[in-house]
PDB file of C-alpha atoms in Angstrom:
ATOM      1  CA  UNK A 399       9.195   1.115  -0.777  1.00  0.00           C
ATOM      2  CA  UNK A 400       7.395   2.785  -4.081  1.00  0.00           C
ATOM      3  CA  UNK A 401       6.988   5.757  -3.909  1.00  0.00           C
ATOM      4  CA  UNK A 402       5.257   8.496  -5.828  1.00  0.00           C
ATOM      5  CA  UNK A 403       5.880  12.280  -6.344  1.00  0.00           C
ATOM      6  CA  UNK A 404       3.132  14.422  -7.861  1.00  0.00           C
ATOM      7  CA  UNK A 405       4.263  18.185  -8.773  1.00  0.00           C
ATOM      8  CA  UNK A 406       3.212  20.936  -8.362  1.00  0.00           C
ATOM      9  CA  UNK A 407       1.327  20.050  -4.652  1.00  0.00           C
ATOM     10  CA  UNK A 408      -1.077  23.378  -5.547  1.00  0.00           C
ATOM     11  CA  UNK A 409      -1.777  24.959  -8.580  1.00  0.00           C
ATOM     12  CA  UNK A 410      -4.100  28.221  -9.040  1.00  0.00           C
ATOM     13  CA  UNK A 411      -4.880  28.921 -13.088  1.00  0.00           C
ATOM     14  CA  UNK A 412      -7.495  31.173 -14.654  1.00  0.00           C
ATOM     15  CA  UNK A 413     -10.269  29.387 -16.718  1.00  0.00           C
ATOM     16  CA  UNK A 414      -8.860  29.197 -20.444  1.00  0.00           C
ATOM     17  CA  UNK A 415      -5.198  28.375 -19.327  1.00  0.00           C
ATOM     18  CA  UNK A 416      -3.841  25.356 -19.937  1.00  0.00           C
ATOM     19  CA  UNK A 417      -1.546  23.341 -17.814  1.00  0.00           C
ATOM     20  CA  UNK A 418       0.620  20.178 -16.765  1.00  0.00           C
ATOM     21  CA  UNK A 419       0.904  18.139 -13.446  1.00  0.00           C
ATOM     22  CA  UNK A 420       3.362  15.477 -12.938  1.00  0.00           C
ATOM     23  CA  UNK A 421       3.446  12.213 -11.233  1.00  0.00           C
ATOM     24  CA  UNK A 422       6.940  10.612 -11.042  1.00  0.00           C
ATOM     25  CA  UNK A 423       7.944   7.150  -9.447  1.00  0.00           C
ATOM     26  CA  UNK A 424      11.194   5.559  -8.246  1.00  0.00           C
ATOM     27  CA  UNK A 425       9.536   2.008  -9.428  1.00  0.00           C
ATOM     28  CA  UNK A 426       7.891   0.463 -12.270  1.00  0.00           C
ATOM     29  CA  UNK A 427       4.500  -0.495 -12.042  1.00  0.00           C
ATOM     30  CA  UNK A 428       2.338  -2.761 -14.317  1.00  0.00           C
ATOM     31  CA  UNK A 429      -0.201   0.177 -14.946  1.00  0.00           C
ATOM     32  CA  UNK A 430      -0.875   3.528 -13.332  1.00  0.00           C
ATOM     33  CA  UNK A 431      -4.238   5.600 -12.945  1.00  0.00           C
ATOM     34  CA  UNK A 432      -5.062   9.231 -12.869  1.00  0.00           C
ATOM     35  CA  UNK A 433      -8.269  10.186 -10.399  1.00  0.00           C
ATOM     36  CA  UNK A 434     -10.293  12.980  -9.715  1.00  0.00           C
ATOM     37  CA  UNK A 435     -11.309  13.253  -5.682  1.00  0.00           C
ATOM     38  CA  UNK A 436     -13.443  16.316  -4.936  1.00  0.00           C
ATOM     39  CA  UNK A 437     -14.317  17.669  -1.081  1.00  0.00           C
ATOM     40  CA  UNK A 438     -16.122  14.510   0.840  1.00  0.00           C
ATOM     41  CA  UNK A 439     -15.910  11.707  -1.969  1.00  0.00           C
ATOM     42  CA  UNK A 440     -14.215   8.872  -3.072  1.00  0.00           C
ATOM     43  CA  UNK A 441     -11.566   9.039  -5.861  1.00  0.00           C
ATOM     44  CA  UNK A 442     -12.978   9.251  -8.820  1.00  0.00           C
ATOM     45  CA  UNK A 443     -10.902   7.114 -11.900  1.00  0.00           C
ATOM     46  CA  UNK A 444     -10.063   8.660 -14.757  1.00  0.00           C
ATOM     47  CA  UNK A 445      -7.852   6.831 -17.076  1.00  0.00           C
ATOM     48  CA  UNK A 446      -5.404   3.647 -16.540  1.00  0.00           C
ATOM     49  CA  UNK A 447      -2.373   3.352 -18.772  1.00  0.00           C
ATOM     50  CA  UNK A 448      -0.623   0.116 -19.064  1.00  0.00           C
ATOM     51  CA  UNK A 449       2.026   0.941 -21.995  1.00  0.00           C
ATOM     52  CA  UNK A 450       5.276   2.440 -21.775  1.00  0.00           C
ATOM     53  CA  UNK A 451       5.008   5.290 -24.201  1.00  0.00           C
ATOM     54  CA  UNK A 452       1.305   5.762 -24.331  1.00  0.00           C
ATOM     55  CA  UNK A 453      -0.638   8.564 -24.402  1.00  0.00           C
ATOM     56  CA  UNK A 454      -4.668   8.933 -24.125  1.00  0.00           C
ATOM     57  CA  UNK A 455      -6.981  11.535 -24.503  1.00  0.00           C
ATOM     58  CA  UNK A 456      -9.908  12.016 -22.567  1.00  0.00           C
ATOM     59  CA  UNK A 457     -11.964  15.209 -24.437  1.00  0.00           C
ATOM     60  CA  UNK A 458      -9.840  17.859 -23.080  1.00  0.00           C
ATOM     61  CA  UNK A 459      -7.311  15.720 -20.673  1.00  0.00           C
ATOM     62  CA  UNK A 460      -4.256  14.025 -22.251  1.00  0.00           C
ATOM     63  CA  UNK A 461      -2.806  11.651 -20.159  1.00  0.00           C
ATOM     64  CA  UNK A 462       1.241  10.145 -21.032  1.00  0.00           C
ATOM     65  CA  UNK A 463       2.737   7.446 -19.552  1.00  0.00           C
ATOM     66  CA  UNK A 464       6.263   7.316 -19.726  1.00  0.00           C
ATOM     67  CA  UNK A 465       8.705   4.873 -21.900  1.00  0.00           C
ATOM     68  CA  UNK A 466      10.313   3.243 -18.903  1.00  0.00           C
ATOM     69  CA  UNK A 467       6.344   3.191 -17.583  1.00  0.00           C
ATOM     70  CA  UNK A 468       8.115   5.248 -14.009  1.00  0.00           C
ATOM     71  CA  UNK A 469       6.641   8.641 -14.698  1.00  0.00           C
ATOM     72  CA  UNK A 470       3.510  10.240 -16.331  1.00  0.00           C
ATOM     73  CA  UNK A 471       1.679  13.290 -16.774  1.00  0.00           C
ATOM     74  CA  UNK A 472      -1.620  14.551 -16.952  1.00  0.00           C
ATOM     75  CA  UNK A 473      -2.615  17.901 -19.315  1.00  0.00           C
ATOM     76  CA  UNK A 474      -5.563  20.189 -19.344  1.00  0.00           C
ATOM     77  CA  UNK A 475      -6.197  22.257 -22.545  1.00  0.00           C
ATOM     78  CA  UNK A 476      -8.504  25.006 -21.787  1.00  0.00           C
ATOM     79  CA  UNK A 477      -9.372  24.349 -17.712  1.00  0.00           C
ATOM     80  CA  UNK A 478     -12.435  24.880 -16.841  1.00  0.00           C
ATOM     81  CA  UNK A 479     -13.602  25.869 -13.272  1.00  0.00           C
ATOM     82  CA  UNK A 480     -15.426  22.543 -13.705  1.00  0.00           C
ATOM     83  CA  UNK A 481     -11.781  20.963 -13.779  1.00  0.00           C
ATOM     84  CA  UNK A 482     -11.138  22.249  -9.538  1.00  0.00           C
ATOM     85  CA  UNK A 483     -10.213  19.184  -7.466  1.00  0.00           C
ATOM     86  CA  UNK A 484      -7.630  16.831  -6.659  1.00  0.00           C
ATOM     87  CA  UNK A 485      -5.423  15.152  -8.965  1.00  0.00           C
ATOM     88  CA  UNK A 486      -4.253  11.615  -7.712  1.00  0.00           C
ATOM     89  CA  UNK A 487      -1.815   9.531  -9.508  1.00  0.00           C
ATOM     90  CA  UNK A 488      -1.743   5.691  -8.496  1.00  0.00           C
ATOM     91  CA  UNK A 489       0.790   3.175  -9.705  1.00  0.00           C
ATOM     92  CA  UNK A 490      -0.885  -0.527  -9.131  1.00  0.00           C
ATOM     93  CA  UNK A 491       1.183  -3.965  -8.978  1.00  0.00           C
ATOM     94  CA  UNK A 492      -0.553  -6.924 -11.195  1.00  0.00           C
ATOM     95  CA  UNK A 493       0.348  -9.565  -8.957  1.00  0.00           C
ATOM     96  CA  UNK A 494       0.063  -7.301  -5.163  1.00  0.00           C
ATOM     97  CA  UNK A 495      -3.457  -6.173  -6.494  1.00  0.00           C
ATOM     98  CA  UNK A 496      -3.135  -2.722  -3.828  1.00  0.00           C
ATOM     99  CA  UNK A 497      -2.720   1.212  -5.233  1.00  0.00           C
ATOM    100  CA  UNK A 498       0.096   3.120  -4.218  1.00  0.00           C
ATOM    101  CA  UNK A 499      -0.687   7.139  -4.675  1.00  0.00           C
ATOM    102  CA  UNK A 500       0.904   9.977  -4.693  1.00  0.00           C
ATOM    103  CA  UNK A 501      -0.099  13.129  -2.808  1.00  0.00           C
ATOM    104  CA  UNK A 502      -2.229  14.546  -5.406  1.00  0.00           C
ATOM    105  CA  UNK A 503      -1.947  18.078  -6.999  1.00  0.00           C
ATOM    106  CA  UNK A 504      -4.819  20.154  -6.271  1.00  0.00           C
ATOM    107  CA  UNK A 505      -5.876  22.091  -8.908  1.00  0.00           C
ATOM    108  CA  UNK A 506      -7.926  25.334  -8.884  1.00  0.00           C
ATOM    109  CA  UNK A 507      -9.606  27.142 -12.000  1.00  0.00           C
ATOM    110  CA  UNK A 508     -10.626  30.281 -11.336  1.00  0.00           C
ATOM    111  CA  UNK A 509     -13.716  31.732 -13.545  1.00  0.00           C
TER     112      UNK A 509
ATOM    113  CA  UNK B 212     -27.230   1.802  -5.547  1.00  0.00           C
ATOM    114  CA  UNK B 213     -24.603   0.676  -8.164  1.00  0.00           C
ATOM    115  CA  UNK B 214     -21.819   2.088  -6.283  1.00  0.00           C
ATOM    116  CA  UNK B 215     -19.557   1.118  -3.368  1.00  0.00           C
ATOM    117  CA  UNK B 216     -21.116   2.566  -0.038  1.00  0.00           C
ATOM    118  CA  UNK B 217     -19.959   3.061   3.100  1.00  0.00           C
ATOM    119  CA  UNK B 218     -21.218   3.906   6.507  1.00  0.00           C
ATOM    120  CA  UNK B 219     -21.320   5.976   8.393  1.00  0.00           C
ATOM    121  CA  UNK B 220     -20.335   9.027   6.532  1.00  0.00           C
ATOM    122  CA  UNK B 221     -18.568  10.310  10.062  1.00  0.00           C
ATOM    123  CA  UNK B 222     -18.401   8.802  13.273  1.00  0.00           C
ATOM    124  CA  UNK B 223     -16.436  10.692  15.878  1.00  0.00           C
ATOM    125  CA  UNK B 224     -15.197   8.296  18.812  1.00  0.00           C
ATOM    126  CA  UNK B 225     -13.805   9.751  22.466  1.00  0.00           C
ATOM    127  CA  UNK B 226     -10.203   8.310  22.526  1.00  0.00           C
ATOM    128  CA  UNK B 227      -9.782   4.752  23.304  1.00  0.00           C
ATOM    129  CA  UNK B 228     -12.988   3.605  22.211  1.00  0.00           C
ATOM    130  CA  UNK B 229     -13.781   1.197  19.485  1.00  0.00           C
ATOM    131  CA  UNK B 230     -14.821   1.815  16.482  1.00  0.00           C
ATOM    132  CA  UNK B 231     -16.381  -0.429  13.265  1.00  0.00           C
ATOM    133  CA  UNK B 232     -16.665   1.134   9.390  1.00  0.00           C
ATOM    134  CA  UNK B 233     -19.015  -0.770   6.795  1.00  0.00           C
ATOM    135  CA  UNK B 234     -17.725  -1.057   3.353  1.00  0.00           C
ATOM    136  CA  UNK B 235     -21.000  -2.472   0.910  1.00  0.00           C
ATOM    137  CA  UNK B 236     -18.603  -2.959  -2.395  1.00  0.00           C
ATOM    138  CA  UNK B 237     -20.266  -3.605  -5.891  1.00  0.00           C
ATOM    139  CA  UNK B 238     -22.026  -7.122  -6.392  1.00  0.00           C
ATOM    140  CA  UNK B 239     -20.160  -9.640  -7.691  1.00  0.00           C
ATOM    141  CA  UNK B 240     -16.836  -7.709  -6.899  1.00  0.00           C
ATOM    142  CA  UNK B 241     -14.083  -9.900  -5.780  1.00  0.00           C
ATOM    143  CA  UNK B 242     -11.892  -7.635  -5.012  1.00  0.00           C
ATOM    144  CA  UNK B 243     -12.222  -5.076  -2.083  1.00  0.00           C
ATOM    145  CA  UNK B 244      -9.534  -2.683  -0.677  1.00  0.00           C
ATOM    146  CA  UNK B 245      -9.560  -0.684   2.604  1.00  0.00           C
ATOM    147  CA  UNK B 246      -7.271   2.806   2.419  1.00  0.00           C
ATOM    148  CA  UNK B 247      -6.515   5.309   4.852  1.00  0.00           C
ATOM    149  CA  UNK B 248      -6.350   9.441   3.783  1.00  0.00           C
ATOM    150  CA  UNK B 249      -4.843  11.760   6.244  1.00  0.00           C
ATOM    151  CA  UNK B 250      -5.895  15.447   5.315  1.00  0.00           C
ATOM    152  CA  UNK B 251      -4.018  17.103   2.565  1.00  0.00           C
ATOM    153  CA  UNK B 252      -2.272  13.215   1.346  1.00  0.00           C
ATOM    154  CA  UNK B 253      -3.043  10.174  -0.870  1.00  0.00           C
ATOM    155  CA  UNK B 254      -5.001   7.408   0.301  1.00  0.00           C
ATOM    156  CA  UNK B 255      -2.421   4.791   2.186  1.00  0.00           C
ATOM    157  CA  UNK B 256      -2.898   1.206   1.293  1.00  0.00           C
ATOM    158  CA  UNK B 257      -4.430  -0.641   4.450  1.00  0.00           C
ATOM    159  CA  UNK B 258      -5.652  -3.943   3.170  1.00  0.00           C
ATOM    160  CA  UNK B 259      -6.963  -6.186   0.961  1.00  0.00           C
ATOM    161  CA  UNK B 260      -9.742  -9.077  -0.039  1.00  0.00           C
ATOM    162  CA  UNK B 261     -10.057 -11.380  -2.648  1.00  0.00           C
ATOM    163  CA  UNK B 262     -13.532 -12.875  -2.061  1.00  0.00           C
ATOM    164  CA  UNK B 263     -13.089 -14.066   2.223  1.00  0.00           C
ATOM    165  CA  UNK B 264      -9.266 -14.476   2.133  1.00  0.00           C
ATOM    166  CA  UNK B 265      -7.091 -11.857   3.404  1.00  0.00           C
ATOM    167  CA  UNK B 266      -4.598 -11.426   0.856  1.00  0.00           C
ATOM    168  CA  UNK B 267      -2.357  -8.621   2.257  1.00  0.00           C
ATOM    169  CA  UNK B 268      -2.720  -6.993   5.423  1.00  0.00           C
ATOM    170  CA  UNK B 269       0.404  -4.718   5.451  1.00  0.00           C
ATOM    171  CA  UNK B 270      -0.696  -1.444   4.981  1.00  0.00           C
ATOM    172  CA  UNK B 271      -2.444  -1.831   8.961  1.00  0.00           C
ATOM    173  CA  UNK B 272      -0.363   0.257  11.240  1.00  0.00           C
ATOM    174  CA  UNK B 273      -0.994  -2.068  14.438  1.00  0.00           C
ATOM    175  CA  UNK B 274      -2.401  -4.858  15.546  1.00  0.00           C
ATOM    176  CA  UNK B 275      -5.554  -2.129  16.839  1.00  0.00           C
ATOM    177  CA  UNK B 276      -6.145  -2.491  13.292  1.00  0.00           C
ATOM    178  CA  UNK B 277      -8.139  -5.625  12.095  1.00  0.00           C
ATOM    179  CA  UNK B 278     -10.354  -6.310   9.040  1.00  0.00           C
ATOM    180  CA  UNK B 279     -12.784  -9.107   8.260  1.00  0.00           C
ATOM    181  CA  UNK B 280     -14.882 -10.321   5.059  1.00  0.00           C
ATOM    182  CA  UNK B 281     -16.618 -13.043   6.594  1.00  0.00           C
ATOM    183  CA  UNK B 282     -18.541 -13.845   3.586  1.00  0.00           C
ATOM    184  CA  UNK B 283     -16.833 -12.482   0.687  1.00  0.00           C
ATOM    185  CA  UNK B 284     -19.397  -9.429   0.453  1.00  0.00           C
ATOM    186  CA  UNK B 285     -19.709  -6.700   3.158  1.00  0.00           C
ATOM    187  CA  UNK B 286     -16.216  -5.974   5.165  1.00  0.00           C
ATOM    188  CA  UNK B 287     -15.821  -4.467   8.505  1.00  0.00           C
ATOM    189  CA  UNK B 288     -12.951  -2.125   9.547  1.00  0.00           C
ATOM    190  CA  UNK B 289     -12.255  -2.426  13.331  1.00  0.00           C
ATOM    191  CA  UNK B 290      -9.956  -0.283  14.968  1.00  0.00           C
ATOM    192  CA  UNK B 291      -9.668  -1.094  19.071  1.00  0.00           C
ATOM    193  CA  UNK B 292      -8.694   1.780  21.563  1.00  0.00           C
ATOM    194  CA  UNK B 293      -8.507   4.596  19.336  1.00  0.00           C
ATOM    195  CA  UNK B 294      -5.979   7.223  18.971  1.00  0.00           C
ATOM    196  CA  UNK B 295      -5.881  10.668  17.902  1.00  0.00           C
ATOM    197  CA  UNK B 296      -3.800   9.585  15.109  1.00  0.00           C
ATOM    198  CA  UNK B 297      -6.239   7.230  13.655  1.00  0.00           C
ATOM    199  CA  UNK B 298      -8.329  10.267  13.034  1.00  0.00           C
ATOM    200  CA  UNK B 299      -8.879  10.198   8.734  1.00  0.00           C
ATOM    201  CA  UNK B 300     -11.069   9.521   6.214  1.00  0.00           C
ATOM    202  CA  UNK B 301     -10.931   5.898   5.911  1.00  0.00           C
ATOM    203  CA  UNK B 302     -11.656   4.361   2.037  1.00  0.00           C
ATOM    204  CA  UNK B 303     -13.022   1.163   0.576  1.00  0.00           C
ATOM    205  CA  UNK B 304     -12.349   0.137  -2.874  1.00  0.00           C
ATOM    206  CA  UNK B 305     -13.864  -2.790  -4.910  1.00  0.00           C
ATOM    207  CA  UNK B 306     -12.447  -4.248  -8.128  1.00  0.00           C
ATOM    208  CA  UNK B 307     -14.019  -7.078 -10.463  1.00  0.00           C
ATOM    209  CA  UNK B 308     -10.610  -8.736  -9.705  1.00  0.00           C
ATOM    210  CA  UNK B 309      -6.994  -7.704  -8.628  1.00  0.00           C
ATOM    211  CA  UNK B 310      -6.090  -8.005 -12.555  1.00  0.00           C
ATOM    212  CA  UNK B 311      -5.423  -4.188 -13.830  1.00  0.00           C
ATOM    213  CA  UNK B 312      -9.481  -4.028 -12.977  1.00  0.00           C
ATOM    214  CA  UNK B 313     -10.181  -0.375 -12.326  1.00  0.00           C
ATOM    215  CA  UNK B 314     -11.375   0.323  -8.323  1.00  0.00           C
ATOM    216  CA  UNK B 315     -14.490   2.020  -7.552  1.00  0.00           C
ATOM    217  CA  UNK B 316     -14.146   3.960  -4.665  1.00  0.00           C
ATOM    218  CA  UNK B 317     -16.723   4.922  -2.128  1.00  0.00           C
ATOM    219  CA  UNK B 318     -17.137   8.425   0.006  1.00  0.00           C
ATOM    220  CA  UNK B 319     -15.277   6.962   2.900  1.00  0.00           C
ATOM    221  CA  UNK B 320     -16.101   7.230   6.576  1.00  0.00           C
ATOM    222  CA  UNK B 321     -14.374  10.615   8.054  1.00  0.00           C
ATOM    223  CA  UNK B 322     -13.305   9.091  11.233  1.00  0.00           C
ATOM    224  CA  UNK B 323     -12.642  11.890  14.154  1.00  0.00           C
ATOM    225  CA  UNK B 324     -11.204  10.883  17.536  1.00  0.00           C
ATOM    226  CA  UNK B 325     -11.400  13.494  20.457  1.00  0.00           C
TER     227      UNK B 325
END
């Protein structure tokens, strides 16, 4: 079973702070995807990364996926209280076509 | 609309009764995925379309569980004699293809069974 492990489960910042959640996996995967899911709607993607090693910025997100493409991590420079939701990491297999996600780290900026 | 859309928003069943979500994905996506979100988790893999063929089913957790896309468009989630544990919010997904295409999700159906 593939499994994935998103730390920290909560995290509470003030807006201006910057921080770092995790998403770690006991598999490889052919690509993994960061979403956004707020109260009542659908995930939300973010970014995919497909390379072991890369790293991609999205204006103040910078997403890195790990060399052995098992682990990756998501920072925010300067959160915003526009930045509150949940995190969710998803690992997807080329040839099985389905997600597997993590638990999500729910983040909270407060003004 | 552009996006996927599902319906209801929230249908709350008496226990034991049968229920049916609508998942509308994006035109001309082949792909579609149904996922299942218990409060406070990830969405759990359910099932999954490419165009009318049922690909992988192995997410379902019984055989109460049973999707159909009869015409490789619209899919229907049935679940028979509900249970308190099927309570969720249940998510459909649609892809261009299964090929690294990104999924669009929709705002799921909260599903609530007394």
């Amino acid at each position: 079973t593939q499994l994935l492990e998103q730390s920290p489960q909560f995290l509470s910042i003030q807006e201006g702070e910057n921080l770092t959640v995790y998403c770690n996996s006991s598999s490889v995967f052919s690509s993994l995807q960061w979403y956004r899911q707020e109260p009542g709607e659908g995930p939300v993607l973010l970014v995919t990364v497909v390379t072991g090693g890369e790293v991609k910025k999205l204006k103040r997100l910078t997403f890195q996926f790990g060399d052995a493409r098992k682990d990756s991590s998501l920072h925010i420079t300067a959160a915003q209280p526009g930045d509150t939701g949940l995190y969710l990491c998803a690992g997807t297999d080329t040839n099985a076509g389905k997600s597997t996600f993590g638990d999500g780290t729910t983040l909270t900026v407060k003004p | 609309g552009a996006g996927v859309s599902q319906s209801p928003r929230y249908k709350v069943a008496k226990r034991g009764q049968d229920v049916a979500l609508r998942c509308d994905p994006i035109s001309g996506h082949v792909s579609l995925f149904w996922y299942q979100q218990a409060l406070g988790q990830g969405p759990e893999f359910l099932t999954y379309f490419q165009n009318e063929a049922q690909l992988d089913k192995s997410g379902l957790p019984s055989d109460r569980f049973f999707a159909e896309r009869p015409e490789g468009s619209v899919s229907t989630l049935k679940i028979q004699r509900t249970q308190q544990e099927d309570s969720a919010v249940y998510l459909c997904a649609s892809s261009l293809d299964s090929s690294n295409q990104p999924q669009h999700f929709g705002d799921g159906t909260r599903l609530s069974i007394l």
